[in-house]
Amino acid sequence: MAPVDRSKARVVVERKVSAGGVVIFSKSFCPFCTQVKDLFKDLGVHYEVVELDKIENGSTLQEALLDVTGQKTVPNVFVNKTHVGGCDSTFQARANGRLARLLAEVPQLADQSTSYDYDLIVVGGGSGGLAASKEASTLGKKVLMLDFVVPTPLGATWGLGGTCVNVGCIPKKLMHQAALLAHGMDDARSFGWEFGDQAKHNWETMKNGIQDYIHSLNFGYRVALRTKTVTYDNALAKFIGPHTIKATNTQGVESTLTAETFVLAMGERPRYIGIPGDKEYCITSDDLFSLSYCPGETLVVGASYVALECAGFLARLGLSVTVMIRSILLRGFDQQLANLIGDYMVDHCGIKFIRQFVPTKVEQIEAGTPGRLRVFGKATEGEETYMGEFNTVLFAIGRDACTRNIGLDTVGIKVNAKTGKIPVDEYERTNVPHVYAIGDIQEGRLELTPVAIQAGVLLAQRLYGGSTVKCDYLTVPTTVFTPLEYGCCGLSEERAVTMYGEDNLEVYHSNFKPLEWVLPQREPTQCYAKIICHMQDDERVVGFHFLGPNAGEVTQGFAVAMKCGLTKTTLDSTIGIHPTCAEIFTTLSVTKRSGHTTEVTGC
Ligand code: FAD
Ligand code: NA7
């Protein structure tokens, strides 16, 4: 470079900066400059460096930098034409996400897609991650999926497939089935079956059968990924740059991988309450389904669906079960139905409820399989008190999104500080343009397997298949697999009243008696059906609630109808299938407003 005066040097500086990208004015011997260069290297970001001590006009350029930026020292860093500053400012920008945002706007980085290792890296191999990976690969993209399970405090771990397959829906439904069989055996005698007095349940046989099935699913997912040519690595992912991930495998071996686009699908893990003894002696659903011994007398802490489902099947397997409830049952669900479920669990399953209590301390009396634990608790407004002895304490008090300590701040991805969830828009976009989030880590969305799968498939189709179809998060059906199952779709009565006002709603309801219950003489008042209709909208069904056998099977079809705009008139004109439980919805005539009885009459 020929000698220049200060004003010309200023033009040189401005021209370099206006070219965009990352420009570092540096001195080759300066350790702070080295730190900044290393940072961009780690981030996998290309940068242009001007070593002021190595060029003829270095000192004049440094004067010009002072004119342009007010900073004379080096390093002096610009990203995408924006002045970032020196070493401290650059690291600060990295920590607070400003750097990630600026880098995301650098066009030349986006253009470097061919130099990335993968088109797409998916973090998490559960319901959402598997679906997105396979679909993206089918659409011709080079995909890497990373999945890693951090063992529970008691050491439980599992294979590919995420929560649903290993420690969620699948083992839960199979244990629920074991419980239903117990009930079926009680009923069988009324239908003429004769067998010995004592039916005995073997936990180990059930657990082994379920675990064998899960292992076959783990294997099936690996094969499916191979068939779809998705590269799979059993490794923990951590962002170290906007497009760069460090993957640490089970042997502790690290690799650095880059991709143009990322889909985050890390799911959630059970929360611990943070009282003495919780992590040492207590279990969560992550431990329960692979527990090598029968849990014995169990205290379940929590009142949401995971807590009540586990309490339900353990009780029906013959165990003494107590549920400690902080406030209400099934927050977010229709409270009338939630309380009917609770009544049934107490009256017909022998489950004890301790209401308005929280645990404060768990002590081990003796180790064993199971051992014995002493539990202390307190009324939500009271002093600590001794609650009793149990073999097992199961916490089901919510789940935390796996979004912490994995470098999301490095990329500048916004996370709700309170919930740990990632806010996304209707296209599953995070605040960082090339990073998407699906499944349980999304803020404000239903935490259900089919929701994660649907979002994953549709996202891949939009990214790589030219589709514009978005995931419809409304009117999602679900079922709580408590001993008496509860299926619902749309709004709870409370929510409907808040949204539309009580006067604008007509609620139709009825008890019903499954024919299968007649011979065993089970009480007819327990099963219940309710629909909530919006009067001004042609009595459109905005809430559907079913408490009875096979609730999932019943609810699924009605959910389809609701998507098609189901109205009360359509239900009335539909001919039922007799004799079934679901037919009750074709004959609902009693409104809540009327106050008339909902008792079952006739067949
Ligand atoms: P997950 O399936 O949780 O998968 C996330 C994966 O990412 C995990 O394997 C995790 O270990 C991995 N991971 C996390 N961090 C990293 C990282 N940094 N690097 C690499 N890998 C990482 N839903 C239903 O629809 N029906 C049910 O009946 C039902 N029952 C349930 C019962 C229980 C007891 C529980 C706990 C859940 C249940 N669910 C049910 C919910 C369902 O399991 C979840 O909604 C679903 O699994 C969410 O899928 P996901 O892809 O978001 O996450
Ligand atoms: P949820 O749905 O978050 O519910 C948590 C339950 O635990 C709920 O009943 C809470 O009572 C109770 N809770 C929360 N914190 C405490 C403390 N500190 N002490 C006592 N009780 C407490 O959690 P789940 O695990 O059942 O399900 C989470 C997701 O996992 C679900 O959506 C599925 O996708 C699977 P509260 O009503 O707040 O008083």
mmCIF file of N, CA and C and ligand atoms in Angstrom, residues 268 271 273 301-307 326-328 331 357-359 396-399 440 447-448, ligand 2:
data_model
loop_
_atom_site.group_PDB
_atom_site.id
_atom_site.type_symbol
_atom_site.label_atom_id
_atom_site.label_comp_id
_atom_site.label_asym_id
_atom_site.label_seq_id
_atom_site.Cartn_x
_atom_site.Cartn_y
_atom_site.Cartn_z
ATOM 1 N N GLU A 268 -37.672 -32.169 27.033
ATOM 2 C CA GLU A 268 -37.639 -31.756 28.447
ATOM 3 C C GLU A 268 -37.221 -32.945 29.317
ATOM 4 N N ARG A 271 -38.400 -32.287 36.443
ATOM 5 C CA ARG A 271 -37.866 -31.288 37.370
ATOM 6 C C ARG A 271 -37.690 -31.921 38.754
ATOM 7 N N ILE A 273 -37.488 -31.044 42.903
ATOM 8 C CA ILE A 273 -38.123 -30.007 43.700
ATOM 9 C C ILE A 273 -37.099 -29.164 44.465
ATOM 10 N N VAL A 301 -45.705 -37.270 44.019
ATOM 11 C CA VAL A 301 -45.828 -35.833 44.279
ATOM 12 C C VAL A 301 -46.136 -35.129 42.956
ATOM 13 N N GLY A 302 -47.246 -34.369 42.938
ATOM 14 C CA GLY A 302 -47.659 -33.674 41.714
ATOM 15 C C GLY A 302 -49.080 -34.064 41.365
ATOM 16 N N ALA A 303 -49.737 -33.235 40.564
ATOM 17 C CA ALA A 303 -51.152 -33.513 40.275
ATOM 18 C C ALA A 303 -51.482 -33.317 38.817
ATOM 19 N N SER A 304 -50.459 -33.344 37.981
ATOM 20 C CA SER A 304 -50.763 -33.233 36.567
ATOM 21 C C SER A 304 -50.850 -34.620 35.960
ATOM 22 N N TYR A 305 -50.938 -34.681 34.619
ATOM 23 C CA TYR A 305 -51.308 -35.978 34.063
ATOM 24 C C TYR A 305 -50.256 -37.057 34.280
ATOM 25 N N VAL A 306 -48.979 -36.684 34.270
ATOM 26 C CA VAL A 306 -47.957 -37.704 34.497
ATOM 27 C C VAL A 306 -48.120 -38.295 35.903
ATOM 28 N N ALA A 307 -48.364 -37.424 36.888
ATOM 29 C CA ALA A 307 -48.520 -37.876 38.274
ATOM 30 C C ALA A 307 -49.740 -38.793 38.408
ATOM 31 N N ARG A 326 -50.353 -30.129 45.485
ATOM 32 C CA ARG A 326 -50.098 -28.784 45.990
ATOM 33 C C ARG A 326 -51.347 -27.905 45.910
ATOM 34 N N SER A 327 -52.049 -27.979 44.771
ATOM 35 C CA SER A 327 -53.233 -27.111 44.636
ATOM 36 C C SER A 327 -54.383 -27.876 43.999
ATOM 37 N N ILE A 328 -54.473 -27.851 42.656
ATOM 38 C CA ILE A 328 -55.620 -28.475 41.991
ATOM 39 C C ILE A 328 -55.149 -29.663 41.158
ATOM 40 N N ARG A 331 -54.128 -29.070 36.226
ATOM 41 C CA ARG A 331 -54.198 -27.647 35.840
ATOM 42 C C ARG A 331 -54.241 -27.544 34.310
ATOM 43 N N PHE A 357 -50.665 -29.878 50.121
ATOM 44 C CA PHE A 357 -49.406 -30.187 50.807
ATOM 45 C C PHE A 357 -48.248 -30.225 49.819
ATOM 46 N N VAL A 358 -47.064 -29.878 50.322
ATOM 47 C CA VAL A 358 -45.841 -30.060 49.526
ATOM 48 C C VAL A 358 -44.799 -30.770 50.395
ATOM 49 N N PRO A 359 -43.947 -31.591 49.788
ATOM 50 C CA PRO A 359 -42.909 -32.246 50.587
ATOM 51 C C PRO A 359 -41.798 -31.259 50.931
ATOM 52 N N ALA A 396 -43.414 -35.956 40.110
ATOM 53 C CA ALA A 396 -43.949 -35.619 38.776
ATOM 54 C C ALA A 396 -44.472 -34.195 38.880
ATOM 55 N N ILE A 397 -43.549 -33.274 39.077
ATOM 56 C CA ILE A 397 -43.924 -31.876 39.366
ATOM 57 C C ILE A 397 -43.576 -30.955 38.203
ATOM 58 N N GLY A 398 -43.525 -31.522 37.022
ATOM 59 C CA GLY A 398 -43.249 -30.704 35.850
ATOM 60 C C GLY A 398 -41.923 -31.075 35.220
ATOM 61 N N ARG A 399 -41.669 -30.477 34.063
ATOM 62 C CA ARG A 399 -40.479 -30.837 33.298
ATOM 63 C C ARG A 399 -39.778 -29.565 32.821
ATOM 64 N N ASP A 440 -41.344 -30.136 22.526
ATOM 65 C CA ASP A 440 -41.586 -29.689 23.900
ATOM 66 C C ASP A 440 -40.814 -28.429 24.300
ATOM 67 N N GLU A 447 -47.409 -30.065 24.784
ATOM 68 C CA GLU A 447 -46.279 -30.996 24.843
ATOM 69 C C GLU A 447 -46.786 -32.396 24.579
ATOM 70 N N LEU A 448 -46.873 -32.738 23.320
ATOM 71 C CA LEU A 448 -47.413 -34.041 22.922
ATOM 72 C C LEU A 448 -46.627 -34.569 21.736
HETATM 73 P P1 NA7 B 2 -47.022 -30.200 34.713
HETATM 74 O O1 NA7 B 2 -48.109 -30.352 33.744
HETATM 75 O O2 NA7 B 2 -46.110 -29.039 34.555
HETATM 76 O O3 NA7 B 2 -47.644 -30.189 36.181
HETATM 77 C C1 NA7 B 2 -46.858 -30.119 37.299
HETATM 78 C C2 NA7 B 2 -47.615 -30.614 38.500
HETATM 79 O O4 NA7 B 2 -46.748 -30.648 39.629
HETATM 80 C C3 NA7 B 2 -48.767 -29.716 38.879
HETATM 81 O O5 NA7 B 2 -49.757 -30.488 39.467
HETATM 82 C C4 NA7 B 2 -48.106 -28.765 39.877
HETATM 83 O O6 NA7 B 2 -49.004 -28.202 40.794
HETATM 84 C C5 NA7 B 2 -47.176 -29.702 40.600
HETATM 85 N N1 NA7 B 2 -46.018 -29.001 41.149
HETATM 86 C C6 NA7 B 2 -45.184 -28.178 40.511
HETATM 87 N N2 NA7 B 2 -44.220 -27.744 41.338
HETATM 88 C C7 NA7 B 2 -44.472 -28.305 42.525
HETATM 89 C C8 NA7 B 2 -43.841 -28.236 43.791
HETATM 90 N N3 NA7 B 2 -42.754 -27.489 43.958
HETATM 91 N N4 NA7 B 2 -44.366 -28.947 44.803
HETATM 92 C C9 NA7 B 2 -45.467 -29.692 44.626
HETATM 93 N N5 NA7 B 2 -46.119 -29.802 43.459
HETATM 94 C C10 NA7 B 2 -45.625 -29.106 42.426
HETATM 95 O O7 NA7 B 2 -46.071 -31.465 34.810
HETATM 96 P P2 NA7 B 2 -46.109 -32.999 34.367
HETATM 97 O O8 NA7 B 2 -44.807 -33.561 34.770
HETATM 98 O O9 NA7 B 2 -47.275 -33.722 34.869
HETATM 99 O O10 NA7 B 2 -46.210 -32.933 32.805
HETATM 100 C C11 NA7 B 2 -45.346 -32.092 32.045
HETATM 101 C C12 NA7 B 2 -45.354 -32.524 30.618
HETATM 102 O O11 NA7 B 2 -44.713 -33.790 30.578
HETATM 103 C C13 NA7 B 2 -46.700 -32.759 30.033
HETATM 104 O O12 NA7 B 2 -47.193 -31.642 29.385
HETATM 105 C C14 NA7 B 2 -46.403 -33.895 29.091
HETATM 106 O O13 NA7 B 2 -45.956 -33.448 27.853
HETATM 107 C C15 NA7 B 2 -45.352 -34.642 29.697
HETATM 108 P P3 NA7 B 2 -49.709 -26.763 40.546
HETATM 109 O O14 NA7 B 2 -50.926 -27.035 39.721
HETATM 110 O O15 NA7 B 2 -48.698 -25.890 39.843
HETATM 111 O O16 NA7 B 2 -50.010 -26.284 41.917
#
